[in-house]
Amino acid sequence: NCDYLSDLRFGYCRGLPLSDRSHCCGGTDNVDATSGRCVFPMVVNVSYSEEELVDWLPWDEVLHFPFLVYLAVSVTLAVL
């Protein structure tokens, strides 16, 4: 899927491997354009563990050098 490969430059989906940002968040309406993360509807009195959550994680929240991941994925995709 081309969307997955292009979104891989910016982060990954925790909980749904090989899923692009739109599918990870449940549609393009649920993607916050400023932070790049998923926007979840308000749910009351429901508790989830960290392992059960599906969320888009930008590389800058996971790694110390997110630009290196962006650069590596971009160059790899350009060579393909």
Short mmCIF file of N, CA, C and O in Angstrom, two decimals:
data_model
loop_
_atom_site.label_atom_id
_atom_site.label_comp_id
_atom_site.label_asym_id
_atom_site.label_seq_id
_atom_site.Cartn_x
_atom_site.Cartn_y
_atom_site.Cartn_z
N ASN A 1 0.84 -1.17 0.00
CA ASN A 1 0.00 0.00 0.00
C ASN A 1 0.89 1.24 0.00
O ASN A 1 1.75 1.41 0.84
N CYS A 2 0.68 2.13 -0.93
CA CYS A 2 1.50 3.34 -1.05
C CYS A 2 1.31 4.28 0.13
O CYS A 2 2.25 4.97 0.54
N ASP A 3 0.10 4.33 0.69
CA ASP A 3 -0.13 5.19 1.84
C ASP A 3 0.70 4.74 3.03
O ASP A 3 1.23 5.56 3.78
N TYR A 4 0.81 3.44 3.23
CA TYR A 4 1.62 2.92 4.34
C TYR A 4 3.07 3.34 4.17
O TYR A 4 3.70 3.81 5.12
N LEU A 5 3.60 3.18 2.97
CA LEU A 5 5.00 3.50 2.75
C LEU A 5 5.27 4.99 2.92
O LEU A 5 6.29 5.37 3.50
N SER A 6 4.37 5.83 2.46
CA SER A 6 4.60 7.27 2.63
C SER A 6 4.40 7.70 4.09
O SER A 6 5.12 8.57 4.57
N ASP A 7 3.46 7.09 4.80
CA ASP A 7 3.26 7.43 6.21
C ASP A 7 4.37 6.89 7.10
O ASP A 7 4.59 7.40 8.20
N LEU A 8 5.06 5.86 6.65
CA LEU A 8 6.15 5.28 7.44
C LEU A 8 7.27 6.30 7.67
O LEU A 8 7.99 6.20 8.65
N ARG A 9 7.38 7.30 6.81
CA ARG A 9 8.38 8.35 7.01
C ARG A 9 8.11 9.16 8.26
O ARG A 9 9.03 9.72 8.84
N PHE A 10 6.86 9.23 8.68
CA PHE A 10 6.47 10.12 9.77
C PHE A 10 6.22 9.40 11.10
O PHE A 10 6.19 10.03 12.14
N GLY A 11 5.99 8.10 11.06
CA GLY A 11 5.73 7.36 12.30
C GLY A 11 5.21 5.97 12.00
O GLY A 11 5.30 5.48 10.87
N TYR A 12 4.66 5.33 13.03
CA TYR A 12 4.11 3.98 12.85
C TYR A 12 2.87 3.81 13.71
O TYR A 12 2.61 4.59 14.63
N CYS A 13 2.11 2.77 13.40
CA CYS A 13 0.87 2.50 14.12
C CYS A 13 1.12 1.43 15.19
O CYS A 13 1.44 0.29 14.87
N ARG A 14 0.97 1.83 16.44
CA ARG A 14 1.12 0.87 17.54
C ARG A 14 -0.20 0.12 17.67
O ARG A 14 -1.26 0.72 17.85
N GLY A 15 -0.15 -1.19 17.54
CA GLY A 15 -1.34 -2.01 17.69
C GLY A 15 -1.85 -2.57 16.38
O GLY A 15 -2.50 -3.61 16.38
N LEU A 16 -1.58 -1.91 15.27
CA LEU A 16 -1.97 -2.41 13.94
C LEU A 16 -0.76 -2.31 13.01
O LEU A 16 -0.60 -1.33 12.29
N PRO A 17 0.10 -3.32 13.03
CA PRO A 17 1.29 -3.24 12.18
C PRO A 17 0.90 -3.21 10.70
O PRO A 17 -0.13 -3.75 10.31
N LEU A 18 1.70 -2.56 9.91
CA LEU A 18 1.50 -2.41 8.46
C LEU A 18 0.22 -1.66 8.12
O LEU A 18 -0.40 -1.89 7.10
N SER A 19 -0.17 -0.74 8.99
CA SER A 19 -1.35 0.08 8.76
C SER A 19 -0.93 1.52 8.56
O SER A 19 -0.07 2.03 9.27
N ASP A 20 -1.54 2.20 7.58
CA ASP A 20 -1.21 3.61 7.38
C ASP A 20 -1.91 4.47 8.44
O ASP A 20 -2.71 3.98 9.23
N ARG A 21 -1.58 5.75 8.45
CA ARG A 21 -2.09 6.64 9.49
C ARG A 21 -3.61 6.75 9.46
O ARG A 21 -4.27 6.77 10.49
N SER A 22 -4.19 6.81 8.29
CA SER A 22 -5.64 6.94 8.17
C SER A 22 -6.36 5.72 8.74
O SER A 22 -7.32 5.84 9.49
N HIS A 23 -5.90 4.52 8.38
CA HIS A 23 -6.53 3.31 8.90
C HIS A 23 -6.27 3.13 10.39
O HIS A 23 -7.10 2.63 11.13
N CYS A 24 -5.09 3.54 10.84
CA CYS A 24 -4.75 3.43 12.26
C CYS A 24 -5.67 4.28 13.12
O CYS A 24 -6.11 3.86 14.19
N CYS A 25 -5.99 5.48 12.64
CA CYS A 25 -6.81 6.41 13.41
C CYS A 25 -8.31 6.21 13.19
O CYS A 25 -9.11 6.85 13.85
N GLY A 26 -8.68 5.37 12.24
CA GLY A 26 -10.09 5.13 11.99
C GLY A 26 -10.68 6.07 10.96
O GLY A 26 -11.88 6.31 10.95
N GLY A 27 -9.84 6.63 10.09
CA GLY A 27 -10.31 7.53 9.04
C GLY A 27 -9.58 8.85 9.08
O GLY A 27 -9.00 9.23 10.10
N THR A 28 -9.62 9.56 7.97
CA THR A 28 -8.90 10.83 7.89
C THR A 28 -9.48 11.91 8.79
O THR A 28 -8.79 12.84 9.16
N ASP A 29 -10.75 11.78 9.17
CA ASP A 29 -11.37 12.76 10.07
C ASP A 29 -10.79 12.68 11.47
O ASP A 29 -10.92 13.61 12.26
N ASN A 30 -10.17 11.56 11.81
CA ASN A 30 -9.65 11.34 13.16
C ASN A 30 -8.15 11.59 13.27
O ASN A 30 -7.53 11.18 14.23
N VAL A 31 -7.56 12.24 12.27
CA VAL A 31 -6.13 12.56 12.30
C VAL A 31 -5.97 14.05 12.60
O VAL A 31 -6.53 14.89 11.91
N ASP A 32 -5.21 14.36 13.65
CA ASP A 32 -4.92 15.74 14.00
C ASP A 32 -3.79 16.24 13.11
O ASP A 32 -2.68 15.72 13.15
N ALA A 33 -4.06 17.25 12.30
CA ALA A 33 -3.08 17.74 11.33
C ALA A 33 -1.88 18.41 11.99
O ALA A 33 -0.78 18.37 11.45
N THR A 34 -2.05 19.01 13.15
CA THR A 34 -0.93 19.71 13.79
C THR A 34 0.04 18.77 14.47
O THR A 34 1.24 18.94 14.37
N SER A 35 -0.46 17.77 15.16
CA SER A 35 0.42 16.85 15.88
C SER A 35 0.72 15.58 15.10
O SER A 35 1.69 14.88 15.39
N GLY A 36 -0.12 15.25 14.12
CA GLY A 36 0.07 14.03 13.36
C GLY A 36 -0.42 12.78 14.07
O GLY A 36 -0.23 11.67 13.59
N ARG A 37 -1.06 12.96 15.20
CA ARG A 37 -1.54 11.81 15.98
C ARG A 37 -3.03 11.62 15.77
O ARG A 37 -3.70 12.43 15.17
N CYS A 38 -3.54 10.52 16.31
CA CYS A 38 -4.97 10.22 16.22
C CYS A 38 -5.75 11.06 17.22
O CYS A 38 -5.27 11.36 18.31
N VAL A 39 -6.96 11.43 16.84
CA VAL A 39 -7.89 12.12 17.72
C VAL A 39 -8.96 11.10 18.08
O VAL A 39 -9.62 10.55 17.20
N PHE A 40 -9.11 10.84 19.36
CA PHE A 40 -10.06 9.82 19.80
C PHE A 40 -11.33 10.48 20.31
O PHE A 40 -11.27 11.54 20.93
N PRO A 41 -12.47 9.86 20.06
CA PRO A 41 -13.71 10.40 20.63
C PRO A 41 -13.69 10.27 22.15
O PRO A 41 -13.00 9.42 22.70
N MET A 42 -14.46 11.10 22.81
CA MET A 42 -14.51 11.07 24.27
C MET A 42 -15.25 9.83 24.74
O MET A 42 -16.39 9.60 24.35
N VAL A 43 -14.59 9.03 25.56
CA VAL A 43 -15.20 7.82 26.11
C VAL A 43 -15.14 7.93 27.62
O VAL A 43 -14.11 8.28 28.18
N VAL A 44 -16.25 7.63 28.27
CA VAL A 44 -16.33 7.77 29.72
C VAL A 44 -16.38 6.38 30.37
O VAL A 44 -17.06 5.48 29.89
N ASN A 45 -15.64 6.22 31.45
CA ASN A 45 -15.65 5.00 32.27
C ASN A 45 -15.22 3.75 31.51
O ASN A 45 -15.76 2.67 31.70
N VAL A 46 -14.23 3.89 30.67
CA VAL A 46 -13.66 2.73 29.99
C VAL A 46 -12.16 2.77 30.25
O VAL A 46 -11.53 3.79 30.03
N SER A 47 -11.62 1.66 30.71
CA SER A 47 -10.18 1.63 30.97
C SER A 47 -9.53 0.61 30.03
O SER A 47 -10.01 -0.50 29.86
N TYR A 48 -8.46 1.04 29.40
CA TYR A 48 -7.69 0.19 28.50
C TYR A 48 -6.26 0.15 29.01
O TYR A 48 -5.75 1.11 29.55
N SER A 49 -5.62 -0.97 28.76
CA SER A 49 -4.20 -1.03 29.07
C SER A 49 -3.43 -0.46 27.89
O SER A 49 -3.95 -0.32 26.79
N GLU A 50 -2.18 -0.12 28.10
CA GLU A 50 -1.36 0.48 27.04
C GLU A 50 -1.21 -0.47 25.85
O GLU A 50 -1.13 -0.04 24.72
N GLU A 51 -1.19 -1.78 26.09
CA GLU A 51 -1.01 -2.75 25.02
C GLU A 51 -2.23 -2.85 24.12
O GLU A 51 -2.14 -3.27 22.98
N GLU A 52 -3.42 -2.50 24.60
CA GLU A 52 -4.65 -2.63 23.82
C GLU A 52 -4.92 -1.41 22.94
O GLU A 52 -5.72 -1.49 22.03
N LEU A 53 -4.26 -0.30 23.22
CA LEU A 53 -4.53 0.92 22.46
C LEU A 53 -3.92 0.86 21.07
O LEU A 53 -2.81 0.40 20.89
N VAL A 54 -4.67 1.33 20.10
CA VAL A 54 -4.16 1.51 18.75
C VAL A 54 -3.96 3.00 18.56
O VAL A 54 -4.89 3.79 18.73
N ASP A 55 -2.74 3.40 18.25
CA ASP A 55 -2.44 4.82 18.15
C ASP A 55 -1.31 5.02 17.16
O ASP A 55 -0.44 4.18 17.00
N TRP A 56 -1.35 6.15 16.46
CA TRP A 56 -0.27 6.54 15.56
C TRP A 56 0.77 7.28 16.37
O TRP A 56 0.49 8.26 17.04
N LEU A 57 2.01 6.79 16.32
CA LEU A 57 3.10 7.42 17.07
C LEU A 57 4.09 8.05 16.11
O LEU A 57 4.73 7.34 15.33
N PRO A 58 4.22 9.37 16.14
CA PRO A 58 5.24 10.03 15.31
C PRO A 58 6.64 9.65 15.79
O PRO A 58 6.85 9.38 16.98
N TRP A 59 7.59 9.62 14.86
CA TRP A 59 8.95 9.21 15.21
C TRP A 59 9.57 10.11 16.26
O TRP A 59 10.39 9.65 17.06
N ASP A 60 9.21 11.39 16.30
CA ASP A 60 9.84 12.28 17.28
C ASP A 60 9.45 11.96 18.71
O ASP A 60 10.11 12.38 19.65
N GLU A 61 8.38 11.21 18.92
CA GLU A 61 7.98 10.79 20.26
C GLU A 61 8.60 9.45 20.65
O GLU A 61 8.56 9.06 21.81
N VAL A 62 9.18 8.76 19.68
CA VAL A 62 9.73 7.43 19.92
C VAL A 62 11.25 7.46 19.95
O VAL A 62 11.88 6.80 20.77
N LEU A 63 11.85 8.23 19.06
CA LEU A 63 13.30 8.24 18.90
C LEU A 63 13.88 9.62 19.22
O LEU A 63 13.17 10.63 19.16
N HIS A 64 15.17 9.66 19.48
CA HIS A 64 15.85 10.93 19.75
C HIS A 64 16.19 11.66 18.46
O HIS A 64 16.33 12.88 18.46
N PHE A 65 16.36 10.92 17.36
CA PHE A 65 16.74 11.53 16.08
C PHE A 65 15.73 11.13 15.01
O PHE A 65 16.02 10.31 14.14
N PRO A 66 14.52 11.71 15.04
CA PRO A 66 13.49 11.29 14.08
C PRO A 66 13.84 11.64 12.64
O PRO A 66 13.39 10.97 11.71
N PHE A 67 14.66 12.67 12.43
CA PHE A 67 15.00 13.04 11.07
C PHE A 67 15.80 11.95 10.38
O PHE A 67 15.67 11.76 9.17
N LEU A 68 16.61 11.19 11.13
CA LEU A 68 17.38 10.11 10.53
C LEU A 68 16.46 9.01 10.00
O LEU A 68 16.71 8.44 8.95
N VAL A 69 15.38 8.71 10.72
CA VAL A 69 14.41 7.72 10.25
C VAL A 69 13.71 8.24 9.01
O VAL A 69 13.55 7.52 8.01
N TYR A 70 13.29 9.50 9.04
CA TYR A 70 12.64 10.12 7.88
C TYR A 70 13.56 10.06 6.67
O TYR A 70 13.16 9.69 5.57
N LEU A 71 14.81 10.41 6.86
CA LEU A 71 15.78 10.42 5.77
C LEU A 71 16.02 9.01 5.23
O LEU A 71 16.03 8.79 4.02
N ALA A 72 16.20 8.04 6.12
CA ALA A 72 16.47 6.66 5.70
C ALA A 72 15.29 6.07 4.92
O ALA A 72 15.48 5.45 3.87
N VAL A 73 14.09 6.27 5.41
CA VAL A 73 12.90 5.74 4.72
C VAL A 73 12.71 6.46 3.38
O VAL A 73 12.41 5.82 2.36
N SER A 74 12.91 7.76 3.34
CA SER A 74 12.75 8.52 2.10
C SER A 74 13.73 8.09 1.05
O SER A 74 13.37 7.90 -0.12
N VAL A 75 14.99 7.91 1.42
CA VAL A 75 16.01 7.48 0.47
C VAL A 75 15.74 6.06 0.00
O VAL A 75 15.86 5.76 -1.19
N THR A 76 15.33 5.19 0.90
CA THR A 76 15.00 3.81 0.52
C THR A 76 13.85 3.76 -0.46
O THR A 76 13.89 3.04 -1.47
N LEU A 77 12.82 4.53 -0.23
CA LEU A 77 11.68 4.56 -1.14
C LEU A 77 12.04 5.20 -2.48
O LEU A 77 11.51 4.80 -3.51
N ALA A 78 12.95 6.17 -2.47
CA ALA A 78 13.37 6.79 -3.72
C ALA A 78 14.18 5.82 -4.58
O ALA A 78 14.09 5.84 -5.80
N VAL A 79 14.95 4.96 -3.94
CA VAL A 79 15.76 3.99 -4.66
C VAL A 79 14.89 2.89 -5.25
O VAL A 79 15.15 2.39 -6.34
N LEU A 80 13.82 2.54 -4.55
CA LEU A 80 12.93 1.49 -5.07
C LEU A 80 12.26 2.00 -6.30
O LEU A 80 11.84 1.49 -7.19
#
